[in-house]
Coordinates of C-alpha atoms and ligand atoms in Angstrom, one line a residue:
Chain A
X1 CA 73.2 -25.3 13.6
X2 CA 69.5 -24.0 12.5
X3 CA 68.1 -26.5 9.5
X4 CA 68.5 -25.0 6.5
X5 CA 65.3 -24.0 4.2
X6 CA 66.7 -22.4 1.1
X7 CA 70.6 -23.2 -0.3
X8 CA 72.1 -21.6 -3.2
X9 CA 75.3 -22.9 -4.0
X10 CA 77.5 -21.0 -6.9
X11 CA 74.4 -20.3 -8.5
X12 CA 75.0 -18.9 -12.1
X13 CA 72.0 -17.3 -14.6
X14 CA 72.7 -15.6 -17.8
X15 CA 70.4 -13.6 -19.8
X16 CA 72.4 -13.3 -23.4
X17 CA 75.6 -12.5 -22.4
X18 CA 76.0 -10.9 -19.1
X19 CA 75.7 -13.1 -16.1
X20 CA 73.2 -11.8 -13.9
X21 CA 74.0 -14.0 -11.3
X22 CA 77.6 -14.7 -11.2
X23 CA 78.3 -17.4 -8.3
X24 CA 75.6 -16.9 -5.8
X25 CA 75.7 -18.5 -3.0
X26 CA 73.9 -18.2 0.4
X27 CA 71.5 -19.9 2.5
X28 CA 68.3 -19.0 4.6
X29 CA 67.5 -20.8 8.0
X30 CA 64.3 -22.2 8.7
X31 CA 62.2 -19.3 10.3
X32 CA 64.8 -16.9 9.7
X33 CA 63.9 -13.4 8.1
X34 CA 66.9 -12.3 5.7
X35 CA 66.9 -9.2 4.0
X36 CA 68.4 -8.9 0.7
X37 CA 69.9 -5.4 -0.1
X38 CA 72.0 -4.5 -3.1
X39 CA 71.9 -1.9 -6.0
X40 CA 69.1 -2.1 -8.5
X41 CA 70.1 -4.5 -11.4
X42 CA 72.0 -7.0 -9.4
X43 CA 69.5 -9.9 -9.7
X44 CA 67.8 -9.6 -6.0
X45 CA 64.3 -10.4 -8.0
X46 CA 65.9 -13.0 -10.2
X47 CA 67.7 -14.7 -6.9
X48 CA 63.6 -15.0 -5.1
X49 CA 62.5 -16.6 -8.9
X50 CA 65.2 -19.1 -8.4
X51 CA 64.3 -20.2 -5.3
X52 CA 60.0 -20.2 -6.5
X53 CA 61.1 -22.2 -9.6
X54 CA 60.2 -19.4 -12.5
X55 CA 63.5 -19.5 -13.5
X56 CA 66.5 -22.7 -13.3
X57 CA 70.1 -21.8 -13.3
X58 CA 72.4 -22.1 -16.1
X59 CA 75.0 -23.4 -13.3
X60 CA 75.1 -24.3 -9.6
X61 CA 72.4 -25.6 -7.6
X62 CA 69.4 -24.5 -5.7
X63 CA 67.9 -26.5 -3.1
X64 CA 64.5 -25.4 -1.1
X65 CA 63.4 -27.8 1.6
X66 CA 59.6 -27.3 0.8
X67 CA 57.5 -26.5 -2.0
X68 CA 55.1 -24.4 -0.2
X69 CA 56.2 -20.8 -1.5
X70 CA 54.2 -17.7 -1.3
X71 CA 55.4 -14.5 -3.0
X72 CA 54.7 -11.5 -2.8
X73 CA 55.4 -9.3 -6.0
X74 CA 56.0 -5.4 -6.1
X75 CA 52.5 -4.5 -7.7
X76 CA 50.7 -7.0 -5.2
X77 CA 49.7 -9.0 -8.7
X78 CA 45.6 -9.2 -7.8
X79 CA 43.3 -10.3 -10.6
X80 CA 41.4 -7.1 -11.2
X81 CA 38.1 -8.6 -12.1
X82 CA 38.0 -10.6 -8.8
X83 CA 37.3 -9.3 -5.6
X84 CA 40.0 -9.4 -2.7
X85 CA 38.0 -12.0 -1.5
X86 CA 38.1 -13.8 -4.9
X87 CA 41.9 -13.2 -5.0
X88 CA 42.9 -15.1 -2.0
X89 CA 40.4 -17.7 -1.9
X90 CA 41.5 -18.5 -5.9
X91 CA 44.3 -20.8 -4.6
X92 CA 42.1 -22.9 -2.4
X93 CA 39.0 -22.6 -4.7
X94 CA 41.3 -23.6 -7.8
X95 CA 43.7 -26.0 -6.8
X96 CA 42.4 -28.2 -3.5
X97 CA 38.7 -29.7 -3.3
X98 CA 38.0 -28.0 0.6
X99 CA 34.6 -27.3 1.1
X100 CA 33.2 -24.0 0.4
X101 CA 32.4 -23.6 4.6
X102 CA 36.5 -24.4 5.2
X103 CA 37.5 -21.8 2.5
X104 CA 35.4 -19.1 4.1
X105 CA 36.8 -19.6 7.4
X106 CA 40.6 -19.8 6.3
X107 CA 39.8 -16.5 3.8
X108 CA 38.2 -15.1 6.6
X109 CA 41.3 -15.9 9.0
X110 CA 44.0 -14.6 6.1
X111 CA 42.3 -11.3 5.8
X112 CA 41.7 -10.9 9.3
X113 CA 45.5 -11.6 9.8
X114 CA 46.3 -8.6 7.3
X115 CA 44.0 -6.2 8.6
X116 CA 41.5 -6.1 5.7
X117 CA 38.5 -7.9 7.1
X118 CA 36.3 -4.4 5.8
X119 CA 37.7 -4.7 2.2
X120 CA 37.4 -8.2 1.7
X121 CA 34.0 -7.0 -0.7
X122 CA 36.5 -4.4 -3.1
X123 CA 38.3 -4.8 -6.1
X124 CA 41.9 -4.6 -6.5
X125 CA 41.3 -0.9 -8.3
X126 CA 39.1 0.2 -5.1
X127 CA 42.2 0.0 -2.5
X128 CA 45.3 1.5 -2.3
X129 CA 48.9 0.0 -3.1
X130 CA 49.7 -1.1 0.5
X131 CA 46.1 -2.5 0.5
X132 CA 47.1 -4.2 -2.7
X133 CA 50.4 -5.9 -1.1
X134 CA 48.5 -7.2 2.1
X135 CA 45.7 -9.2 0.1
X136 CA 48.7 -10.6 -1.5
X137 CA 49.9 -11.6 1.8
X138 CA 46.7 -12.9 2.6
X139 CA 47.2 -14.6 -0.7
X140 CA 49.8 -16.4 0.3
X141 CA 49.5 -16.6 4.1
X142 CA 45.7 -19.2 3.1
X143 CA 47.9 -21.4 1.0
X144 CA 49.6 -21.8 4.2
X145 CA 52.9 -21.1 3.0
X146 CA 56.3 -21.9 4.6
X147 CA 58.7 -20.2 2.9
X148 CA 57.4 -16.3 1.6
X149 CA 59.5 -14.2 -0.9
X150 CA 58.8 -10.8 -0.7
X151 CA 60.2 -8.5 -3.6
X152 CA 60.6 -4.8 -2.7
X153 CA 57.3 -4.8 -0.4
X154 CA 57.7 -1.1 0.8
X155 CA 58.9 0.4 -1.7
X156 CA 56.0 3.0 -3.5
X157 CA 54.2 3.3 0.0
X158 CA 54.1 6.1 2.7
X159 CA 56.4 5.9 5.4
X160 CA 53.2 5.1 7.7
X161 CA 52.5 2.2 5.4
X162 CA 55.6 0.9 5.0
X163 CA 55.9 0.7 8.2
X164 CA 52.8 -1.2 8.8
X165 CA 53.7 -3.7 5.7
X166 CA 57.5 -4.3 7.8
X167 CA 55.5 -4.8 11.4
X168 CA 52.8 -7.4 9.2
X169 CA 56.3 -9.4 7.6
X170 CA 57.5 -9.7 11.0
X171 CA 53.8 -11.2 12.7
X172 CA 53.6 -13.3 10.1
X173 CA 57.2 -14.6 10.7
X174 CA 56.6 -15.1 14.1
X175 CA 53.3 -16.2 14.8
X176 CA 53.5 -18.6 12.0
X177 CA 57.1 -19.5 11.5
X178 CA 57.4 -18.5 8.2
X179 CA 60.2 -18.5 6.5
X180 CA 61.1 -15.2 5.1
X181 CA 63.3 -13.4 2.2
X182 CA 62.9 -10.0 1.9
X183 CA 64.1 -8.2 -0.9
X184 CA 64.3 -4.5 -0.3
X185 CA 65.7 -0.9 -0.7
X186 CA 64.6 0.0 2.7
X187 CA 67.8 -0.3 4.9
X188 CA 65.8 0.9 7.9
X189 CA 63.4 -1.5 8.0
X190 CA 65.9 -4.6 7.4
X191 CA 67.8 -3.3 10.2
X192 CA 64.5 -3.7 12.5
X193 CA 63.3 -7.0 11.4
X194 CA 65.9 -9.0 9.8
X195 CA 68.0 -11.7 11.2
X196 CA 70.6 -11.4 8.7
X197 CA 71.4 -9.1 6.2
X198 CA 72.6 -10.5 2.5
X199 CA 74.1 -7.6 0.6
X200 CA 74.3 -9.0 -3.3
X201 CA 76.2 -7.5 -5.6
X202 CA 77.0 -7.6 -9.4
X203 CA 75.4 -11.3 -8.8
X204 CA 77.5 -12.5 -5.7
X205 CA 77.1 -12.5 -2.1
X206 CA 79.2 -9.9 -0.9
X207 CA 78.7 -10.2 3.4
X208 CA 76.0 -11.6 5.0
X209 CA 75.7 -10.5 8.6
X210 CA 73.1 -10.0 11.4
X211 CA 72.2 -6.3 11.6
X212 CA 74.3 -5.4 14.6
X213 CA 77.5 -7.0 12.5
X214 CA 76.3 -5.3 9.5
X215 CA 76.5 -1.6 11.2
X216 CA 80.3 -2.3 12.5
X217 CA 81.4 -4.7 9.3
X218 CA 84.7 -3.3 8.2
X219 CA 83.6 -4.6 4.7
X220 CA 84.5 -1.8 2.1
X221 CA 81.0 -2.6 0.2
X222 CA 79.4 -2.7 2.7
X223 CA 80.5 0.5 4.8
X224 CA 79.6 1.7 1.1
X225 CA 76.5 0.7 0.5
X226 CA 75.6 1.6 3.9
X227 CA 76.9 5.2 3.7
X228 CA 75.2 5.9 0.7
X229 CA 71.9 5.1 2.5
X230 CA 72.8 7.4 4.7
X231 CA 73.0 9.7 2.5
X232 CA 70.0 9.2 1.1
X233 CA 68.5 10.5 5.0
X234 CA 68.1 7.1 6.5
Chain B
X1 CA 69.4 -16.1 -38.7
X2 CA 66.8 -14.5 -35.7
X3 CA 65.0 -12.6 -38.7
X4 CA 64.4 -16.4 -39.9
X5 CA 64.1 -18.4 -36.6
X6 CA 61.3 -15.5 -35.1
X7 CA 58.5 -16.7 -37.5
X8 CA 59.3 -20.3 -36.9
X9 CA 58.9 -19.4 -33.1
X10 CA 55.7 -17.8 -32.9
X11 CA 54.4 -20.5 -34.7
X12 CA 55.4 -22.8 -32.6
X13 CA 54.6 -21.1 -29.5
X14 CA 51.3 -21.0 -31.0
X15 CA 51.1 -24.3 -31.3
X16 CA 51.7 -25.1 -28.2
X17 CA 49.1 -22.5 -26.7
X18 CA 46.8 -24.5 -29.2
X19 CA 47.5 -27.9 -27.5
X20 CA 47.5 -27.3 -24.2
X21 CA 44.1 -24.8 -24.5
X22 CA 42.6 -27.4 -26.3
X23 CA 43.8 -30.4 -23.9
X24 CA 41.9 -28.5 -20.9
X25 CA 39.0 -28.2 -22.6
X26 CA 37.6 -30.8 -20.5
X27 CA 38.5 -29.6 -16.9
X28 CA 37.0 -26.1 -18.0
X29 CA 33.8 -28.3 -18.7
X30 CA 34.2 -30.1 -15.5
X31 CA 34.3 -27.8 -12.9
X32 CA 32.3 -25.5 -11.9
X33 CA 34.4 -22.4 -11.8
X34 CA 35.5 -23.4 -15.1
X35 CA 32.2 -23.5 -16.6
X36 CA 31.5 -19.8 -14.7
X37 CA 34.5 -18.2 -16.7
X38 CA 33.5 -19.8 -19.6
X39 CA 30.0 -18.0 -19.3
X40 CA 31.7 -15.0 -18.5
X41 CA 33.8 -14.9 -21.7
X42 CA 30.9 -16.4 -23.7
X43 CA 29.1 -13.2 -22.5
X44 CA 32.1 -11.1 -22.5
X45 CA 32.6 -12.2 -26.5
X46 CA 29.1 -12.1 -27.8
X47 CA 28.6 -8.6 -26.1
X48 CA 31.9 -7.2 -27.5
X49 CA 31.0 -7.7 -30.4
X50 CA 27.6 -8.0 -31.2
X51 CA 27.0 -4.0 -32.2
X52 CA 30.3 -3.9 -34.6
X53 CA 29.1 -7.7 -35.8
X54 CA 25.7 -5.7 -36.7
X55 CA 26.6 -3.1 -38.7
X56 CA 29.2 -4.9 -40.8
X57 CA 26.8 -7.7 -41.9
X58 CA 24.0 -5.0 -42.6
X59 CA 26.1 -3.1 -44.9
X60 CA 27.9 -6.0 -46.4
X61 CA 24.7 -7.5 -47.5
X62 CA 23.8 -4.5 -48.8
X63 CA 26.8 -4.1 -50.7
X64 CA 26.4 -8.2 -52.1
X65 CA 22.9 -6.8 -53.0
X66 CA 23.6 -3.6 -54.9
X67 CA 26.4 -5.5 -56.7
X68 CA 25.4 -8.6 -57.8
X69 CA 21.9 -6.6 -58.2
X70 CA 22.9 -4.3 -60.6
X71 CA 25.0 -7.7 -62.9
X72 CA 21.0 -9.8 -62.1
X73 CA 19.2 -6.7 -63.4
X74 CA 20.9 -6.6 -66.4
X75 CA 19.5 -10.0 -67.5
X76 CA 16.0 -9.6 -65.7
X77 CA 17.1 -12.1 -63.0
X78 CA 16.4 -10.0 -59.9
X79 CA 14.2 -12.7 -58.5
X80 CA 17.1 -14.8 -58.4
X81 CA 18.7 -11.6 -55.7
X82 CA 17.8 -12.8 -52.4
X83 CA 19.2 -16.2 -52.9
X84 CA 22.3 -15.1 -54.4
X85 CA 22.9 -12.6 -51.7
X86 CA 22.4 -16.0 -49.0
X87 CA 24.4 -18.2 -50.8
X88 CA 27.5 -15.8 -50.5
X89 CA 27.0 -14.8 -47.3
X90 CA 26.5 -18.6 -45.8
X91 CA 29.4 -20.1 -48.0
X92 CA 31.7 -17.1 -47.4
X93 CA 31.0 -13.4 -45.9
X94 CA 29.3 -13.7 -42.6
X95 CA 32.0 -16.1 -41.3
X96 CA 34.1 -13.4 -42.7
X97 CA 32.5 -10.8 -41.3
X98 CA 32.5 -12.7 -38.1
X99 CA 35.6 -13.3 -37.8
X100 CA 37.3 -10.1 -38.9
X101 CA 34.9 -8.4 -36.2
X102 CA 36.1 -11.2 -33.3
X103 CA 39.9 -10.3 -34.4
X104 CA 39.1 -6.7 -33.9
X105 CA 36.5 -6.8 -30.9
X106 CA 37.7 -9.7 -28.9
X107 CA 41.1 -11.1 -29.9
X108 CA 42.3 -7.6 -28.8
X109 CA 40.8 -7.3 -25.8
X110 CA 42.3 -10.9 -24.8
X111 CA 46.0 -9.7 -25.9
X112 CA 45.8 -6.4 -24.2
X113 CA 44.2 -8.3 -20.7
X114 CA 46.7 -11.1 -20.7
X115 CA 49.6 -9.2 -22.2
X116 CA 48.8 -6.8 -19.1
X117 CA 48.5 -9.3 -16.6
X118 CA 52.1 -10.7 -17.9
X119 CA 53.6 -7.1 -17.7
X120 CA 52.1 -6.8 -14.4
X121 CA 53.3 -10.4 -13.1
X122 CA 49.9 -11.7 -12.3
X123 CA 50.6 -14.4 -14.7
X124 CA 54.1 -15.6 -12.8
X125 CA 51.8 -15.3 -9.2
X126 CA 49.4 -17.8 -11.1
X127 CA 51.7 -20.3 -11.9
X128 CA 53.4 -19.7 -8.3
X129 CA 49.6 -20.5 -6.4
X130 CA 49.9 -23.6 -9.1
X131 CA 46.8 -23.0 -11.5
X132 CA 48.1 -23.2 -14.6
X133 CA 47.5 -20.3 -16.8
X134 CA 46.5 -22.7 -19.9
X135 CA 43.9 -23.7 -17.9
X136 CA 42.3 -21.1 -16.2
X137 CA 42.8 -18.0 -18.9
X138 CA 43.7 -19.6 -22.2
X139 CA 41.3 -22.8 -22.2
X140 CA 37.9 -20.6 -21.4
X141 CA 38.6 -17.8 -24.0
X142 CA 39.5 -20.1 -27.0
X143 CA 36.3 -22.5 -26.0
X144 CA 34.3 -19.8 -25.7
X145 CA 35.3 -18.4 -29.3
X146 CA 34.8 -21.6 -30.6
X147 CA 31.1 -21.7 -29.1
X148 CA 30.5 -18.3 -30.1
X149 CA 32.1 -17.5 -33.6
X150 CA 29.2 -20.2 -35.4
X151 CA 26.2 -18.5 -33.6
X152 CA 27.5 -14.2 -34.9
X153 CA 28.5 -16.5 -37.9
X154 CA 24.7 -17.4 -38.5
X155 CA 23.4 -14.1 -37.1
X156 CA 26.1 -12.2 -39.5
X157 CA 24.0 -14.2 -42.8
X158 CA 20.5 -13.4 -41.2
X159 CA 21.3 -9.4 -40.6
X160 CA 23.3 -9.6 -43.8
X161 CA 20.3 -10.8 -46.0
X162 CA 17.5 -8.4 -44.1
X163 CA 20.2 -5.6 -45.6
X164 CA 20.1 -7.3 -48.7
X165 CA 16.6 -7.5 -48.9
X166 CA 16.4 -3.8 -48.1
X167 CA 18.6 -3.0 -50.9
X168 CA 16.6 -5.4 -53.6
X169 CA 13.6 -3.8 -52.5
X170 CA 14.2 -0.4 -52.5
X171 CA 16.9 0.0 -55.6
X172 CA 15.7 -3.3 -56.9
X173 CA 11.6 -3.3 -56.4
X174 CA 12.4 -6.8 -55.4
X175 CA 9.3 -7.3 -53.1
X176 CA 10.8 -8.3 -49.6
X177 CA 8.4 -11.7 -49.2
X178 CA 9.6 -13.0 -52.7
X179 CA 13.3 -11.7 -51.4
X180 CA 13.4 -13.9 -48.4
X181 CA 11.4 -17.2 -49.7
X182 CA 14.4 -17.1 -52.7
X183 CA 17.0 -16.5 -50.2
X184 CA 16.1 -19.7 -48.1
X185 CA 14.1 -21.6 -50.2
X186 CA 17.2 -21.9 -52.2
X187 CA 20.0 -22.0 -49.9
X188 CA 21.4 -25.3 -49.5
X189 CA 22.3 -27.5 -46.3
X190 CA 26.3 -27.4 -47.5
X191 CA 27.0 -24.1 -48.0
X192 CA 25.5 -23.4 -44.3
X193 CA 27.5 -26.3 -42.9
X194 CA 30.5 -25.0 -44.8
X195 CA 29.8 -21.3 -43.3
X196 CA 29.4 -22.9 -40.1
X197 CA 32.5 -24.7 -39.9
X198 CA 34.9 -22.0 -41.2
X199 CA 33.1 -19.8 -38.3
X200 CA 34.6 -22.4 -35.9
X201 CA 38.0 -22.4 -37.5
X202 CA 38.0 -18.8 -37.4
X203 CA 36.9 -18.8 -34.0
X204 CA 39.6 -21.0 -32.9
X205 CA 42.3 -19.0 -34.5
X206 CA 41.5 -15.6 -33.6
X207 CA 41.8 -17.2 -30.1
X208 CA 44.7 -19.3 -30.4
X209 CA 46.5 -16.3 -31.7
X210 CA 45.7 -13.7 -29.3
X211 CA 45.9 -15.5 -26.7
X212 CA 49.8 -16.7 -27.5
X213 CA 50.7 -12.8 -28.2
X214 CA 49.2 -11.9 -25.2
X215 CA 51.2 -14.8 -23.1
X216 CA 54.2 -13.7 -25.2
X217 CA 54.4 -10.1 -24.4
X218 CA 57.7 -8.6 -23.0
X219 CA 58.9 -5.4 -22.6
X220 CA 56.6 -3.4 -20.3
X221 CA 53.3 -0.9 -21.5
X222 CA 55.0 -0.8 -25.3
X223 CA 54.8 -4.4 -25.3
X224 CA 51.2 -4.8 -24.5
X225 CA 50.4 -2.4 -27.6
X226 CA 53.0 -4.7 -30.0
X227 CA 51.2 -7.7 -28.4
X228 CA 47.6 -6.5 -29.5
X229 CA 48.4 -4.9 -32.5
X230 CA 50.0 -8.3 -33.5
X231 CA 46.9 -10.1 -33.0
X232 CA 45.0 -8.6 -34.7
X233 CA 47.3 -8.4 -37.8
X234 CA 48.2 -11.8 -37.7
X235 CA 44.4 -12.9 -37.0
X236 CA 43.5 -11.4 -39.9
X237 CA 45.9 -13.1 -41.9
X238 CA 45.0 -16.4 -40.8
X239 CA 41.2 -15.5 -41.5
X240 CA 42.1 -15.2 -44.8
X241 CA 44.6 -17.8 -45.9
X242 CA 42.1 -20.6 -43.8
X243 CA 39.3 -19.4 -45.6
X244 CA 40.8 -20.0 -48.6
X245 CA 42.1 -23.4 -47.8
X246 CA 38.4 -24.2 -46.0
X247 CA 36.8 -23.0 -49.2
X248 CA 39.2 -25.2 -51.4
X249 CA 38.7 -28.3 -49.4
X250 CA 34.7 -28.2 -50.1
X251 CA 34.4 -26.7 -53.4
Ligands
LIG1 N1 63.5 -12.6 -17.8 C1 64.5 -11.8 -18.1 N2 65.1 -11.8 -19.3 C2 66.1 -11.0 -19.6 N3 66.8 -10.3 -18.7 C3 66.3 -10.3 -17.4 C4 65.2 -11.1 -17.1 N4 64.9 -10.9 -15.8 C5 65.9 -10.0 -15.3 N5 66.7 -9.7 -16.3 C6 67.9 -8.8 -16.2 O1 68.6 -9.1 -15.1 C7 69.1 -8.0 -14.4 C8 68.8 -8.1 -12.9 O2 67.4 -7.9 -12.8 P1 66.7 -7.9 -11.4 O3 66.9 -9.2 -10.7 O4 65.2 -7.6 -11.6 O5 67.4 -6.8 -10.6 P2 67.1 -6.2 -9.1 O6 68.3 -6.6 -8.3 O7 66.9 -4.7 -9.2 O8 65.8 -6.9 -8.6 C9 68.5 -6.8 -15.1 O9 69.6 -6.2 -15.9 C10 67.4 -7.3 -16.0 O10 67.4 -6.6 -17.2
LIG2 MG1 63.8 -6.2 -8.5

């Protein structure tokens, strides 16, 4: 059995009176890639700020093996009056006491990684959206993150750039053994680089299957939910 | 109940952007990319303002002038115009004309940026990368208010008594010269120091404040325009019950 990375036993959060999360509970193997599908409203983005800490549950427990966590939010969440430069050397710059010569080479490194060596000199306004969610990778890929969290990453991008975002989740996973939640409505690209497959709904775990299990599951919600991405010309 | 409990809220989440703003002042000082943001919003604040700051202490000494002008004339005082017109603006107007203009200029700005960067997450990435939004956005803004409000203070009384001097010479035939030497030949150490001091109090408020509605804001685009107009309201408000209570304490 793989060593577990993120656990979520039973895991219960209210906001007022609905329970968002009703009883979650699922876990994520070190170095794994699960994808976490589900209809909108279901708490998929509340579930990745359990496991970062922005939010503690009203019930059940959350355990995460490390506390280096990257995230990666929808709008890529740059500081628009730094450079993407600035942006991802701001963790190092900020919070450790490396030498300006060792945060220029691991900058350097992250950007490299996400293809935007050219742009490092832009602002966040200058570069496109997909642009946008790779210096947030870089972001978190120079803090040398173990565990990333990436909420709806190819969703608002062109199917060539979506496409490049899901290839770029799945280097980093491999050449750096990160750890990897991926939230997303993009059931083609789960099915390509996912280990497992969480489908969430109404704040529970529903099935969570390798993709090849996924595609046969006689699961009614998930035959549904898979048929009405279908639908929708996957 | 809520309609009660919402008041009671703000203030203390005011409070609390107070304390922990003011208890990095120190590690903005320290570091080096501390001290560049605070030059940045040190520049950011003076230039905001600086054209707005202008015109309002121009015309409100030339209002002071023209009214307690027109009272001074009526006992053949006029000489006693210029320092009249100084003694109100150091004791009272230009930190008041300072301030409204940093609640306008610059406490906005800050609740629109940070209410934006809340709306937009940027502020939940900062705390993920573990740099603590107190200390790198609220700490430099306040401090630099604080730095900044006494200097437009001070700059406020000097624009506002050139206006006043153009008014007592030109509606007045107060000659200029004689304006100036009675304006601060007769203007006393306290009433700057008082001027000076609500300047800073002002300063620190209209920071305090905007920065906490900015922090606070929820709810999306519509939220970032509640967030700013609040500031602003609520800035103003404070202006002018601490002024009072500044004024009471020395007078
Ligand atoms: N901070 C919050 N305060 C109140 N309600 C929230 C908060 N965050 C999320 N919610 C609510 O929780 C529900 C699930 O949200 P979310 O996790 O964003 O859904 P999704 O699965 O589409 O990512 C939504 O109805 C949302 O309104
Ligand atoms: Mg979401």
């Amino acid at each position: 059995m793989a060593e577990k990375m993120i656990e979520f036993r039973n895991v219960v959060k209210r906001f007022g009176e609905a329970a968002v999360l009703d009883g979650l509970t699922f876990d994520v193997e070190k170095g794994e890639i699960l994808a976490v599908v589900g209809p909108s409203g279901t708490g998929k983005s509340v579930t990745l700020k359990h496991i970062v800490g922005l939010l503690e549950p009203d019930a059940g427990e959350v355990t995460v093996a490390t506390d280096r966590i990257g995230y990666l939010f929808q709008s890529g969440a740059l500081l628009a009056w730094k450079t993407v430069w600035e942006n991802v050397a701001l963790p190092l710059v900020e919070t450790t006491r490396l030498k300006a010569g060792e945060i220029d080479r691991r900058v350097a490194a992250a950007l490299a990684a996400v293809g935007l060596a050219d742009d490092a000199a832009k602002y966040p306004a200058e570069i496109s959206g997909g642009m946008q969610k790779r210096a947030g990778l870089a972001r978190a890929i120079v803090c040398e993150a173990e565990v990333i969290l990436y909420d709806e990453p190819t969703s608002g991008l062109d199917p060539v750039t979506s496409a490049q975002i899901t290839r770029l989740i799945r280097d980093v996973n491999r050449t750096r053994g990160v750890t990897s939640v991926v939230v997303t409505h993009d059931l083609g690209s789960a099915f390509r680089i996912a280990s497992r497959i969480l489908l969430v709904k109404d704040g529970r775990a529903i099935v969570c299957l390798t993709p090849d299990e996924f595609r046969r599951s006689e699961n009614p919600e998930a035959r549904a939910f898979l048929a009405a991405a279908e639908g929708e010309g996957l | 109940m809520s309609s009660i409990l919402k008041p009671v809220e703000a203030v203390g989440w005011a409070g609390i952007v107070a304390a922990k703003a003011v208890a990095n002042f120190p590690s903005v000082l320290c570091r080096r990319t501390g001290r560049e943001d605070l030059f940045r919003q040190l520049y950011a604040t003076g230039i905001r303002t600086l054209p707005v700051v202008t015109v309002v202490s121009l015309f409100m000494g030339m209002i002071l002038a023209l009214q307690v002008g027109l009272e001074l004339a009526r006992f053949n005082q006029e000489t006693l115009l210029g320092a009249a017109v100084m003694m109100t603006l150091l004791r009272e107007m230009g930190a008041f004309c300072c301030g409204i203009c940093l609640a306008a200029c610059v406490g906005s700005a800050i609740a629109a940026e940070l209410g934006t960067m809340k709306v937009n997450e940027e502020i939940d990435a900062l705390v993920i990368l573990r740099i603590p939004p107190m200390r790198f956005l609220a700490a430099p803004r306040i401090l630099a208010l604080i730095l900044m409000a006494p200097v437009l203070a001070f700059y406020c009384c000097i624009i506002g008594a050139v206006g006043g001097g153009f008014v007592g010479a030109t509606q007045f035939n107060v000659d200029f010269q004689q304006y100036m030497s009675g304006a601060f030949v007769m203007s006393e150490a306290k009433d700057l120091y008082v001027g000076i001091l609500k300047a800073t109090v002002f300063g620190f408020l209209v920071g305090v404040i905007s920065v906490a509605e900015g922090l606070g804001t929820t709810r999306g685009a519509t939220g970032v325009g509640k967030s700013t107009q609040r500031a602003v309201i609520v800035s103003f408000l404070a202006i002018l019950i601490s002024g009072y209570m500044v004024t009471r304490l020395f007078y």
